[in-house]
Short mmCIF file of C-alpha atoms and ligand atoms in Angstrom, two decimals:
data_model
loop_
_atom_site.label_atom_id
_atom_site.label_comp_id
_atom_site.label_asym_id
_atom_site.label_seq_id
_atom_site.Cartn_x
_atom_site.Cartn_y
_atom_site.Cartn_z
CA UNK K 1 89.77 104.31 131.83
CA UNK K 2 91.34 103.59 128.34
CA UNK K 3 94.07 105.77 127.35
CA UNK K 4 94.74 105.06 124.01
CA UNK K 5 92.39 104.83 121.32
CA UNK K 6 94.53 102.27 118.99
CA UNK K 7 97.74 100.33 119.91
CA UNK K 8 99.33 102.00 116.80
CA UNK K 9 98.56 104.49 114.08
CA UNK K 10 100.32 104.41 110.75
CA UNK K 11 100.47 107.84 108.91
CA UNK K 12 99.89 106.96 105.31
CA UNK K 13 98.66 103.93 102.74
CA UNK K 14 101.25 103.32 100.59
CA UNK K 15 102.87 100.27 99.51
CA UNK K 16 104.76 100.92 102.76
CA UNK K 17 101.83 102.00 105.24
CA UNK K 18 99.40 98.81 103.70
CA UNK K 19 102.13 96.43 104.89
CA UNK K 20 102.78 97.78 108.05
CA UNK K 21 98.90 98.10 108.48
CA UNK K 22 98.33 94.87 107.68
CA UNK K 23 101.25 92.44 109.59
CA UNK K 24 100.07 94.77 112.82
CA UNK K 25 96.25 93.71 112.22
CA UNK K 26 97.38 90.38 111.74
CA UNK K 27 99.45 89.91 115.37
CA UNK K 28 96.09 91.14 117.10
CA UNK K 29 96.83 94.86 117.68
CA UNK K 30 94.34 97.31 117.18
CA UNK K 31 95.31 99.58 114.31
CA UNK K 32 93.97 102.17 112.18
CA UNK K 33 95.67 103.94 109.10
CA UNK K 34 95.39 107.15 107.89
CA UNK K 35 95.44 108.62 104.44
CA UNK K 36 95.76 112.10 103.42
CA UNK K 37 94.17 111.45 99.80
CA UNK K 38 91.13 109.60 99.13
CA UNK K 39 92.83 106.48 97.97
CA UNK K 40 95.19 104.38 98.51
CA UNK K 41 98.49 103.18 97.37
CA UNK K 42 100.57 106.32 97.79
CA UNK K 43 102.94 106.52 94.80
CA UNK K 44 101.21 103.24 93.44
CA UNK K 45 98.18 103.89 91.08
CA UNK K 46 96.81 102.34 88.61
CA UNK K 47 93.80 104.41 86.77
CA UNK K 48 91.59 102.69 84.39
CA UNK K 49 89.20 105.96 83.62
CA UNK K 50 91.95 108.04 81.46
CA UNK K 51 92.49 105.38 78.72
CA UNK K 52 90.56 102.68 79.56
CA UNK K 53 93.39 100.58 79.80
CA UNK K 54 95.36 100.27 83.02
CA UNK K 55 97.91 103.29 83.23
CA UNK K 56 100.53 102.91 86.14
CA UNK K 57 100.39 107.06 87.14
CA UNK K 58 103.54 106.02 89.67
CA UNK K 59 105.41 102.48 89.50
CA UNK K 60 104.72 99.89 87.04
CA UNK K 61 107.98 97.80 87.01
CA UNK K 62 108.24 95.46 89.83
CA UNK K 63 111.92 95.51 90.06
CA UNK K 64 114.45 92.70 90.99
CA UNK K 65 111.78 89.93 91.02
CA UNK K 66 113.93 87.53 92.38
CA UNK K 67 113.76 89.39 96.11
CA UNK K 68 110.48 90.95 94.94
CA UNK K 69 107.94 91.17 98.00
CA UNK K 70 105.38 91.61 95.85
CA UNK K 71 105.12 89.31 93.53
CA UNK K 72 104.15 86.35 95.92
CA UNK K 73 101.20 88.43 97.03
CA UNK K 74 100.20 89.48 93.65
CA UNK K 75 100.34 85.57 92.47
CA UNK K 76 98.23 84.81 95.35
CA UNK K 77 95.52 87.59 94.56
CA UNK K 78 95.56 85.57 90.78
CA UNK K 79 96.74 88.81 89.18
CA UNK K 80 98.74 88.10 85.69
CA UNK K 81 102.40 88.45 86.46
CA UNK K 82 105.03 88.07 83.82
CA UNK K 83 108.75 88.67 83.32
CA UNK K 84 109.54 91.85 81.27
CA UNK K 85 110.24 90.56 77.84
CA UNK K 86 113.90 90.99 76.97
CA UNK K 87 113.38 93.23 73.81
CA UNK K 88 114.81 96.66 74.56
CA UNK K 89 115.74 98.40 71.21
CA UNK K 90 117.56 101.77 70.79
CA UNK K 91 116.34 103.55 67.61
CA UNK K 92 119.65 104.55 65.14
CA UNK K 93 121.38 102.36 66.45
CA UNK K 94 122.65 99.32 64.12
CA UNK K 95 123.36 97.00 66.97
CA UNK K 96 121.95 97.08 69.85
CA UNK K 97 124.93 95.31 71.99
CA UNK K 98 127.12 98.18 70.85
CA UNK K 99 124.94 100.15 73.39
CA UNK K 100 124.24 97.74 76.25
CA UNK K 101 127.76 96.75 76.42
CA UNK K 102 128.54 100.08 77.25
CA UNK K 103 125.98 100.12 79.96
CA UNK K 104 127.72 97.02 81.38
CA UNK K 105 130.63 98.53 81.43
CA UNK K 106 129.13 101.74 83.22
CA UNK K 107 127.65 99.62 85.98
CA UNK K 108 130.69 97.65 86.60
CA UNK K 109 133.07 100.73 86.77
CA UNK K 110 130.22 102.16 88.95
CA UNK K 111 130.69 98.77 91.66
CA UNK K 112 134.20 99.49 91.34
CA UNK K 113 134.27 102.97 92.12
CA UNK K 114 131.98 102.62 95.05
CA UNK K 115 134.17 99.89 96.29
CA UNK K 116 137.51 101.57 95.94
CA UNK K 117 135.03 104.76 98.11
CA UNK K 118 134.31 103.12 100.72
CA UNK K 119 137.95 101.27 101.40
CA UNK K 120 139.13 104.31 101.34
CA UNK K 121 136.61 105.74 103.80
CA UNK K 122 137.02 102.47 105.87
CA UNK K 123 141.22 103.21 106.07
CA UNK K 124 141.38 107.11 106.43
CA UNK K 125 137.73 108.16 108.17
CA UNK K 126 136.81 110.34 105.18
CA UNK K 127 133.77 110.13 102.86
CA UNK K 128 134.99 109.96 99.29
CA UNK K 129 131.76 109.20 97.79
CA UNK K 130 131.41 110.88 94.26
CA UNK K 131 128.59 111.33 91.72
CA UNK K 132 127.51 109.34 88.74
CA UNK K 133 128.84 112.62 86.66
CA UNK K 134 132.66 112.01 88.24
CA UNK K 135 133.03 108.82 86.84
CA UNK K 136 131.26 108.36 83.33
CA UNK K 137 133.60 109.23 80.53
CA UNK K 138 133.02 110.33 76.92
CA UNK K 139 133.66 107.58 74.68
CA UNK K 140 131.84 108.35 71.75
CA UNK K 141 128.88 109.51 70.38
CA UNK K 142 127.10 106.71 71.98
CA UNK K 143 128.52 107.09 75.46
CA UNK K 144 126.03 110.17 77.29
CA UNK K 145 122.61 107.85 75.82
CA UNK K 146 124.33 104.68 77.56
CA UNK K 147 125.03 106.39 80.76
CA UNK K 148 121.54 107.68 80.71
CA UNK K 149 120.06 104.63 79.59
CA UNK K 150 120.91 103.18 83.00
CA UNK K 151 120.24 106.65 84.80
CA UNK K 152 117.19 107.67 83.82
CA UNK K 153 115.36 105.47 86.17
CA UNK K 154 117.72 107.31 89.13
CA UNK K 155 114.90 110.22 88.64
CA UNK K 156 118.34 112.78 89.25
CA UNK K 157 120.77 114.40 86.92
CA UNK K 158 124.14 112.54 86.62
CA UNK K 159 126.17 115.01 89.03
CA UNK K 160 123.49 114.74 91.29
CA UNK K 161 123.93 111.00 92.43
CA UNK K 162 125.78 109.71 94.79
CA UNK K 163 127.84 105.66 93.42
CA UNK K 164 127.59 104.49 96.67
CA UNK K 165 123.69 104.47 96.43
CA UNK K 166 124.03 103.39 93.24
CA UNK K 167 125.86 100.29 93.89
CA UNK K 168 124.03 99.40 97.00
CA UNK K 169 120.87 98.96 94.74
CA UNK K 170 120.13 94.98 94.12
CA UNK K 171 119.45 94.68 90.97
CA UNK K 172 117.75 91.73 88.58
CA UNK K 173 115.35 91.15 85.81
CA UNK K 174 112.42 92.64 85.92
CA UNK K 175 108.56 91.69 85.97
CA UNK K 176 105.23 93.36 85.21
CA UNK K 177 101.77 93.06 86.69
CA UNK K 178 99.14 93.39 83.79
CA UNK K 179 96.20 94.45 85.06
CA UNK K 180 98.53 97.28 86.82
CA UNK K 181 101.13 97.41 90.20
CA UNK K 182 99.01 99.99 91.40
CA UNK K 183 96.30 97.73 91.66
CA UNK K 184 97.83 94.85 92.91
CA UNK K 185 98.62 96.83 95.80
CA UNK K 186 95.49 98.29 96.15
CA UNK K 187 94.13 94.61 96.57
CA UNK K 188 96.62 94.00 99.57
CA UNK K 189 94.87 96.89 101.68
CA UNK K 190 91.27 95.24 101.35
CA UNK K 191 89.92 94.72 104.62
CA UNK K 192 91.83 96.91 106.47
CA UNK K 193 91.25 99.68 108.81
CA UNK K 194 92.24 102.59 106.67
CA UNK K 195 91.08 106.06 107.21
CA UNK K 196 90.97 108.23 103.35
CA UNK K 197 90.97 111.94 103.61
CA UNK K 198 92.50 112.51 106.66
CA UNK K 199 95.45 114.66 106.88
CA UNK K 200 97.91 114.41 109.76
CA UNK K 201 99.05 117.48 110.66
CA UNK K 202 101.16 117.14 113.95
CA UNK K 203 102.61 114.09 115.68
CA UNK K 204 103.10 114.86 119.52
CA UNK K 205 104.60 112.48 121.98
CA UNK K 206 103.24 111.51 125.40
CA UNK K 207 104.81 110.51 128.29
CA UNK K 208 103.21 107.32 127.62
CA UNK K 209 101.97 107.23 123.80
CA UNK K 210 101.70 109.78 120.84
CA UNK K 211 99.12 112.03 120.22
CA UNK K 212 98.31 112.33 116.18
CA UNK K 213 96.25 115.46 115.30
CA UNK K 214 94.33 115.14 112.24
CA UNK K 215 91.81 117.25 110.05
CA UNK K 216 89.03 115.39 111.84
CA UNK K 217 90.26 115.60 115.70
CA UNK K 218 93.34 113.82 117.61
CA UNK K 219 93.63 110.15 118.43
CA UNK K 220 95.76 108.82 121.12
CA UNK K 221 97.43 105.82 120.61
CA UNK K 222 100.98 103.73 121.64
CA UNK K 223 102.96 104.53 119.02
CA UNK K 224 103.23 105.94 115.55
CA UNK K 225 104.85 104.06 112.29
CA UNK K 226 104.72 107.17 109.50
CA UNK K 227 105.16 106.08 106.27
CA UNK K 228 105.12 109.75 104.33
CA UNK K 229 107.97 110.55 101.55
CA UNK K 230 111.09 112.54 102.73
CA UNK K 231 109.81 115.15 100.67
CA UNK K 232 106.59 115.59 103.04
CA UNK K 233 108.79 115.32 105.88
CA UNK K 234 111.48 117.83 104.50
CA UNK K 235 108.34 120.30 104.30
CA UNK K 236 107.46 119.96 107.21
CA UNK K 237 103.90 119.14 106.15
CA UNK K 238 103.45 117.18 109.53
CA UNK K 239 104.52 119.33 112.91
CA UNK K 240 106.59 116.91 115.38
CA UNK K 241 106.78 117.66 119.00
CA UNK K 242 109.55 117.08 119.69
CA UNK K 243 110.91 118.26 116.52
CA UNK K 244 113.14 116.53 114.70
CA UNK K 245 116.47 115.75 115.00
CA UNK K 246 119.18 117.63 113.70
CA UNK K 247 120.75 114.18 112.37
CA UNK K 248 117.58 113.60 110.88
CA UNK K 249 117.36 117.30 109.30
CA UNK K 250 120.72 116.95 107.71
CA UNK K 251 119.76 113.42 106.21
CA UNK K 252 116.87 115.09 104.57
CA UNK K 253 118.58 117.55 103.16
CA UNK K 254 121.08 114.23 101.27
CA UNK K 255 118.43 111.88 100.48
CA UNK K 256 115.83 113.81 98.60
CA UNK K 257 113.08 113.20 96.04
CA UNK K 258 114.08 113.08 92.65
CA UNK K 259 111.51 113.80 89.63
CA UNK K 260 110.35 110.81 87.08
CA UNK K 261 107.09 111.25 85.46
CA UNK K 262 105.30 109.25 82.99
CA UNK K 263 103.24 110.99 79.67
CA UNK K 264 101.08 108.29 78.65
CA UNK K 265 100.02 108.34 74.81
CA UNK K 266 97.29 106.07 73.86
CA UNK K 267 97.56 104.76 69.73
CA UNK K 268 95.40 102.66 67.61
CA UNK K 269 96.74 99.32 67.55
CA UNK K 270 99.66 98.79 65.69
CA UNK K 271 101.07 102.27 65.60
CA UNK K 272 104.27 101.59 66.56
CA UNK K 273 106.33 99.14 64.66
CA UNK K 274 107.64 97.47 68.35
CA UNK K 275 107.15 94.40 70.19
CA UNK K 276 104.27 94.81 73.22
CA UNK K 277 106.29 95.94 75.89
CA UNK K 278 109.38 97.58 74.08
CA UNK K 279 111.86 99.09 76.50
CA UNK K 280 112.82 101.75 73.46
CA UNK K 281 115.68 104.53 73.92
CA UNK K 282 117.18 106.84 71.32
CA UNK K 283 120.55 109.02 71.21
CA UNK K 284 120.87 111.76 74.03
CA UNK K 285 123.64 114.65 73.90
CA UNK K 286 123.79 116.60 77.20
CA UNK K 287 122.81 120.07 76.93
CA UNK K 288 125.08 122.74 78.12
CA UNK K 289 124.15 121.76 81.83
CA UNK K 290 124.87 118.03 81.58
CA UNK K 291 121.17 117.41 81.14
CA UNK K 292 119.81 114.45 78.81
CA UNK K 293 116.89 116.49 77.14
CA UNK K 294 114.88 113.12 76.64
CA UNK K 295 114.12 109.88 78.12
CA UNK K 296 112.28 106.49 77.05
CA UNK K 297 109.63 104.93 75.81
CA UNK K 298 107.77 101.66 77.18
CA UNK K 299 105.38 101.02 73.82
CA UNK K 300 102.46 99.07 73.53
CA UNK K 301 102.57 98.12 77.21
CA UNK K 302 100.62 94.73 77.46
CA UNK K 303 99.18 95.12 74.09
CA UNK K 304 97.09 97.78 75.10
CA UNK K 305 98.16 100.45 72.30
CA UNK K 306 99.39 102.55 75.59
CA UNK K 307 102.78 103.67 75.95
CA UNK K 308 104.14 105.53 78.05
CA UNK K 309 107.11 107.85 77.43
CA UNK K 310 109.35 108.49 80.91
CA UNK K 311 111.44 111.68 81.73
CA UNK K 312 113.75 111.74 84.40
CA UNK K 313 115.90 114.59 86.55
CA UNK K 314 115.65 117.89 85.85
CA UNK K 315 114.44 117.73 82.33
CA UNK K 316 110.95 116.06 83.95
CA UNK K 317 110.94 118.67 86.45
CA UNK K 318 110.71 121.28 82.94
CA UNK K 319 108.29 119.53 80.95
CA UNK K 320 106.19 118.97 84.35
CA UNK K 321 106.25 122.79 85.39
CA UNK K 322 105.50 123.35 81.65
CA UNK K 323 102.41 121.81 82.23
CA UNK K 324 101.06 118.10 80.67
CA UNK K 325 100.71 119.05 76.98
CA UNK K 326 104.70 119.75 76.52
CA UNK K 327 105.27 116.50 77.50
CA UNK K 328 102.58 115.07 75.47
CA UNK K 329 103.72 116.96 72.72
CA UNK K 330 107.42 116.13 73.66
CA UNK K 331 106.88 112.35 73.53
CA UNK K 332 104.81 112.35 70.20
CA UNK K 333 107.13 114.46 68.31
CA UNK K 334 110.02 112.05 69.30
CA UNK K 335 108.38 109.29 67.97
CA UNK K 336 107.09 111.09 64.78
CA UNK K 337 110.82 111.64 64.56
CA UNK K 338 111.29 107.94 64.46
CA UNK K 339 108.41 106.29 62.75
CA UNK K 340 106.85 109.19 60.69
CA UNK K 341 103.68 110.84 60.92
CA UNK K 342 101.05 108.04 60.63
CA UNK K 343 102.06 107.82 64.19
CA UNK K 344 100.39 111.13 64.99
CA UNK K 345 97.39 109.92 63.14
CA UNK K 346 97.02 107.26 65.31
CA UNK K 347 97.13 108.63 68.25
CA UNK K 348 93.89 109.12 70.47
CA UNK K 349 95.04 110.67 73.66
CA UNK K 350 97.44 111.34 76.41
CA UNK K 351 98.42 112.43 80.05
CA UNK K 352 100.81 113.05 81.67
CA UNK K 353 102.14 112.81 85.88
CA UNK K 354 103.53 115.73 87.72
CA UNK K 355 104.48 114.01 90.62
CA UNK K 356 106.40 117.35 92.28
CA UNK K 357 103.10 118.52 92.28
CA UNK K 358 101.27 115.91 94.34
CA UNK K 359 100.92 117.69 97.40
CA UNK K 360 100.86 114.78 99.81
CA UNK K 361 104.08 113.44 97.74
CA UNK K 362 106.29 116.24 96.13
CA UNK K 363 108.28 114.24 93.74
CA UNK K 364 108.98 110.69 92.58
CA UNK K 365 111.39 108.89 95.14
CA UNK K 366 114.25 109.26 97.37
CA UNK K 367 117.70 109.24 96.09
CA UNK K 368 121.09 109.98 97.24
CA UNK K 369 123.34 112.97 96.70
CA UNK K 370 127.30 112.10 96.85
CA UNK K 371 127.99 111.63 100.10
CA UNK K 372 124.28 110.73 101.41
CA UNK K 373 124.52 106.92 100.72
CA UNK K 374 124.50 106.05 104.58
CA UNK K 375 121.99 108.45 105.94
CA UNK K 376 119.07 106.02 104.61
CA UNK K 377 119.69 104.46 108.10
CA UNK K 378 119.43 107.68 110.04
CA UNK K 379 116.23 107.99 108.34
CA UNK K 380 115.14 104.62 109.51
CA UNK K 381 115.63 105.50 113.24
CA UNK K 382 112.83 106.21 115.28
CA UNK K 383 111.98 109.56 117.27
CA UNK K 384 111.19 109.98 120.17
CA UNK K 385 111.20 106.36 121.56
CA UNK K 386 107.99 105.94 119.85
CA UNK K 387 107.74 107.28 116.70
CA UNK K 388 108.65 104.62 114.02
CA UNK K 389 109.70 105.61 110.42
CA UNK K 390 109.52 103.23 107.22
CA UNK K 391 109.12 104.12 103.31
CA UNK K 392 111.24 103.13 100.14
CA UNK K 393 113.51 105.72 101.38
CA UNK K 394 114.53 103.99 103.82
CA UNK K 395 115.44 100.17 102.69
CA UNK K 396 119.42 100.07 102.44
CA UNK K 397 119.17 97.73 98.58
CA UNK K 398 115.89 98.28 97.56
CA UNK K 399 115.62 102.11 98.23
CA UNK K 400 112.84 104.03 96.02
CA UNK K 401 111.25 100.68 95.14
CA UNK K 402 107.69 99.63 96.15
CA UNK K 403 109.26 96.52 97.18
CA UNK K 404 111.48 98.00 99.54
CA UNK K 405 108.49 100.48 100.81
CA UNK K 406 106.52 97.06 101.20
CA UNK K 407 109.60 94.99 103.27
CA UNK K 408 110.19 98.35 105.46
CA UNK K 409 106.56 98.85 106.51
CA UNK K 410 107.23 95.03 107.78
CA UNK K 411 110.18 95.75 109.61
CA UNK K 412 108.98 98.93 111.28
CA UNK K 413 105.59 96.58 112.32
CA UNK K 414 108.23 94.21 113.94
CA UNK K 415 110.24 97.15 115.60
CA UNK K 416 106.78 98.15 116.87
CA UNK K 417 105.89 94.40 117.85
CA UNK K 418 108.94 94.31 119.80
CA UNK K 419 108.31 97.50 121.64
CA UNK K 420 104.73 96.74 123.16
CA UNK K 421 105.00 92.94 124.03
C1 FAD S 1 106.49 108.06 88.37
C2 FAD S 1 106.99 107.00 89.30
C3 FAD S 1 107.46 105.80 88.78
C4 FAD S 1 107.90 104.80 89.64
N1 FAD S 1 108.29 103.61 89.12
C5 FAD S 1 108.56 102.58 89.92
C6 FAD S 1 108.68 101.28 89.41
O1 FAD S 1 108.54 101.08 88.20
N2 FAD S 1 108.93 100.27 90.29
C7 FAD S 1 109.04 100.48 91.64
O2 FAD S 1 109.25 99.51 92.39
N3 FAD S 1 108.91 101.72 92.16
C8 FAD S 1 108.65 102.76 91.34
N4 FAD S 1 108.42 104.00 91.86
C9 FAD S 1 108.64 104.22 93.28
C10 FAD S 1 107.51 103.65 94.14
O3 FAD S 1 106.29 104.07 93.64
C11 FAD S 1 107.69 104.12 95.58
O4 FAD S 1 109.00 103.76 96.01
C12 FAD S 1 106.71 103.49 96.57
O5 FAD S 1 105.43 103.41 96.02
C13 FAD S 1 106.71 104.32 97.83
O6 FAD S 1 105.85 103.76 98.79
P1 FAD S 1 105.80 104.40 100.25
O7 FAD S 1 104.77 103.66 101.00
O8 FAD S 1 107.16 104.50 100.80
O9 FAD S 1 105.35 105.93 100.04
P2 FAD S 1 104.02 106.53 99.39
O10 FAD S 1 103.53 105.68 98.29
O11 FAD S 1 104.31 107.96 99.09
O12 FAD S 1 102.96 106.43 100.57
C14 FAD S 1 102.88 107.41 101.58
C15 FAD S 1 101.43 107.78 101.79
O13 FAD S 1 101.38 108.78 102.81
C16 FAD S 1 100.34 109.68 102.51
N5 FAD S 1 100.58 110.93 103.23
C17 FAD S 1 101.50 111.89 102.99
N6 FAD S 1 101.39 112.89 103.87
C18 FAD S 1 100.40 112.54 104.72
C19 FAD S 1 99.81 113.18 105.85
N7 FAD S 1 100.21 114.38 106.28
N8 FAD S 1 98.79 112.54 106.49
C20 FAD S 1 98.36 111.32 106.07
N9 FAD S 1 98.86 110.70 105.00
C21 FAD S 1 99.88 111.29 104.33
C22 FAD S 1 100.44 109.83 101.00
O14 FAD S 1 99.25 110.34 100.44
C23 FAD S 1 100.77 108.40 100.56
O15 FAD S 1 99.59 107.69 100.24
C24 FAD S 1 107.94 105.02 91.04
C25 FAD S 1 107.47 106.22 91.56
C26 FAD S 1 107.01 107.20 90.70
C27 FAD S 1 106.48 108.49 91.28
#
């Protein structure tokens, strides 16, 4: 009599879920995936209906392209990859290097301060890791807009990070995939057994198996690879029997999901006096919280006339629970600010994310709160014996990346591998 209706299940079809999904198909096990929305690619989307241009609603940079998992595939599919052009610009600003040498020097006394952290943690037993907020210094009036320039893509406020994490994060140049990231990795889950629509709602284990119950009935199967955010988890969106750990509580409560939303404005070509692609910041004073009430602009991306202006931490989580037209309106008026108005006359349309509001993601990605850096491995432990976990929150150096979503939904696929042969 068969037991099991699939050698694994994998809860979810993101970057991470796809890879897992696919690397288990390949070695000959029988696997299905299922999806709680009806599409996939998770926190990877690229929508070609708002603006008829590609508009990345979740990740668009594929980061450190050196180490990049992605980028070989996305070659492969004959998608148009190229390196981000090297042409970031900070409006009032009279030279440029004044600025980036600053955030330089922020990174390297960053490395630094982790480093000195964790000797000290290796020679007394004691966690000393301390926020981004604990180390940056006022320098000038130049010094809060560097800081953030290399923050804002943390998706936290400053006193909200922890260095370690930071640090741990490999960096390198960046690349972008023109016809979208989000579709690139929608191209990678072709073919494969992938279930849309279904919610799983509890994850039971068997004495020999799992049971996963799902809006549409329960399917029995070996073992379990979930690939949901820690903010589903933290919500307990998905009942576990067992229930968690209490190891596994506490890290959820440090590694959390930060906000970062994009507000996509759509111009007539030639609105904005940039280079396609322009990485453009501006000058930021913290408000009375230590909040940057701004972000940055990516103009013109690919020549398309879209750009996209990104908000970070908890002044994304405002304009987001203000609803889309602040940060429309936020984004425009910035850049009115900087160019004059024919830039509102050229503008067709926009849209923003509101990511916190996804209810099968609740936020952007995972970071780290001071003191959390090492609990991305206790999220990478299974449950259970047979309940596998993978996601970008749980890669050690390429944490909230799509990259490091991709390479953990192959690692968990080996764990899994290793466990049924
Ligand atoms: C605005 C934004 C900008 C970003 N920018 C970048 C960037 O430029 N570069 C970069 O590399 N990364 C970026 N990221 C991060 C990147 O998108 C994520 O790290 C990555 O996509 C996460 O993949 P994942 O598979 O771990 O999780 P997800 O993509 O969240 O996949 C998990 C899947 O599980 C599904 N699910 C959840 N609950 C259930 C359930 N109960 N039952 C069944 N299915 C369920 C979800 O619907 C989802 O499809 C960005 C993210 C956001 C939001």
């Amino acid at each position: 009599m068969k037991v099991h209706d699939f050698d694994v299940v994998v809860v979810g079809a993101g970057a991470a879920g796809i890879a897992a999904t696919h690397a288990l198909k390949s070695a000959g096990l029988s696997v299905v995936c299922i999806e709680a929305s009806n599409r996939v690619g998770g926190r990877t989307h690229t929508d070609t209906e708002i603006f008829g241009v590609p508009f990345d609603m979740g990740a668009h940079w594929m980061h450190t392209e050196h180490a990049n998992a992605l980028k070989a595939p996305g070659l492969a599919l004959g998608l148009d990859l190229y390196a981000a052009p090297d042409n970031a610009v900070t409006y009032g600003l009279e030279d440029d290097a004044v600025l980036w040498d600053e955030v330089d020097e922020l990174h390297s006394a960053i490395t630094e301060a982790a480093r000195i952290d964790a000797e000290i943690e290796a020679s007394t037993g004691i966690p000393t890791d301390r926020s981004l907020a604990d180390i940056w210094q006022n320098k000038g009036h130049w010094s809060f807009t560097a800081a953030m320039t290399f923050a804002l893509s943390i998706a936290r406020d400053l006193p909200d990070t922890s260095l370690r994490d930071i640090s741990a994060w490999e960096g390198g140049d960046d690349w972008f995939c023109r016809e979208g990231f989000g579709h690139l990795i929608a191209c990678t889950a072709k073919g494969l057994p992938i279930k849309l629509a279904t919610p799983v709602t509890e994850i039971k284990s068997l004495t020999e198996g799992v049971q996963i119950t799902t809006a549409t009935g329960k399917i029995k199967a070996r073992t379990v690879i979930v690939t949901v955010s820690v903010g589903v988890l933290a919500e307990d969106i998905i009942h576990f029997d067992p229930p968690l750990e209490s190891d596994r509580r506490s890290a959820l409560e440090l590694i959390t999901m930060g906000d970062y939303n994009h507000a996509g404005l759509l111009f007539r070509s030639g609105a904005l006096p940039v280079q396609p692609d322009t990485w453009l910041t501006y000058h930021l004073e913290p408000d009375a919280n230590g909040v940057a009430r701004g972000g940055g602009f990516l103009c013109n991306i690919a020549n398309t006339g879209l750009t996209s202006f990104e908000s970070s931490g908890s002044f994304s989580r405002l304009l987001q629970d203000a609803g889309p037209e602040s940060a429309i309106e936020h984004a425009l008026e910035t850049l009115v600010g900087f160019f004059g108005t024919t830039v509102r006359k050229a503008f067709i349309k926009g849209h923003a994310t509101a990511w916190r509001n996804e209810p099968y993601v609740r936020g952007s990605y995972a970071g780290a709160k001071p003191g959390g850096h090492n609990k991305r491995a206790v999220l990478r432990q299974s449950h259970a014996e047979r309940v596998h976990f993978a996601g970008e929150a749980t890669h050690p150096n390429q944490q909230c990346s799509v990259s490091g979503a991709h390479l953990e939904g192959l690692r968990a696929a080996e764990d899994v591998l290793a466990q049924l042969r």
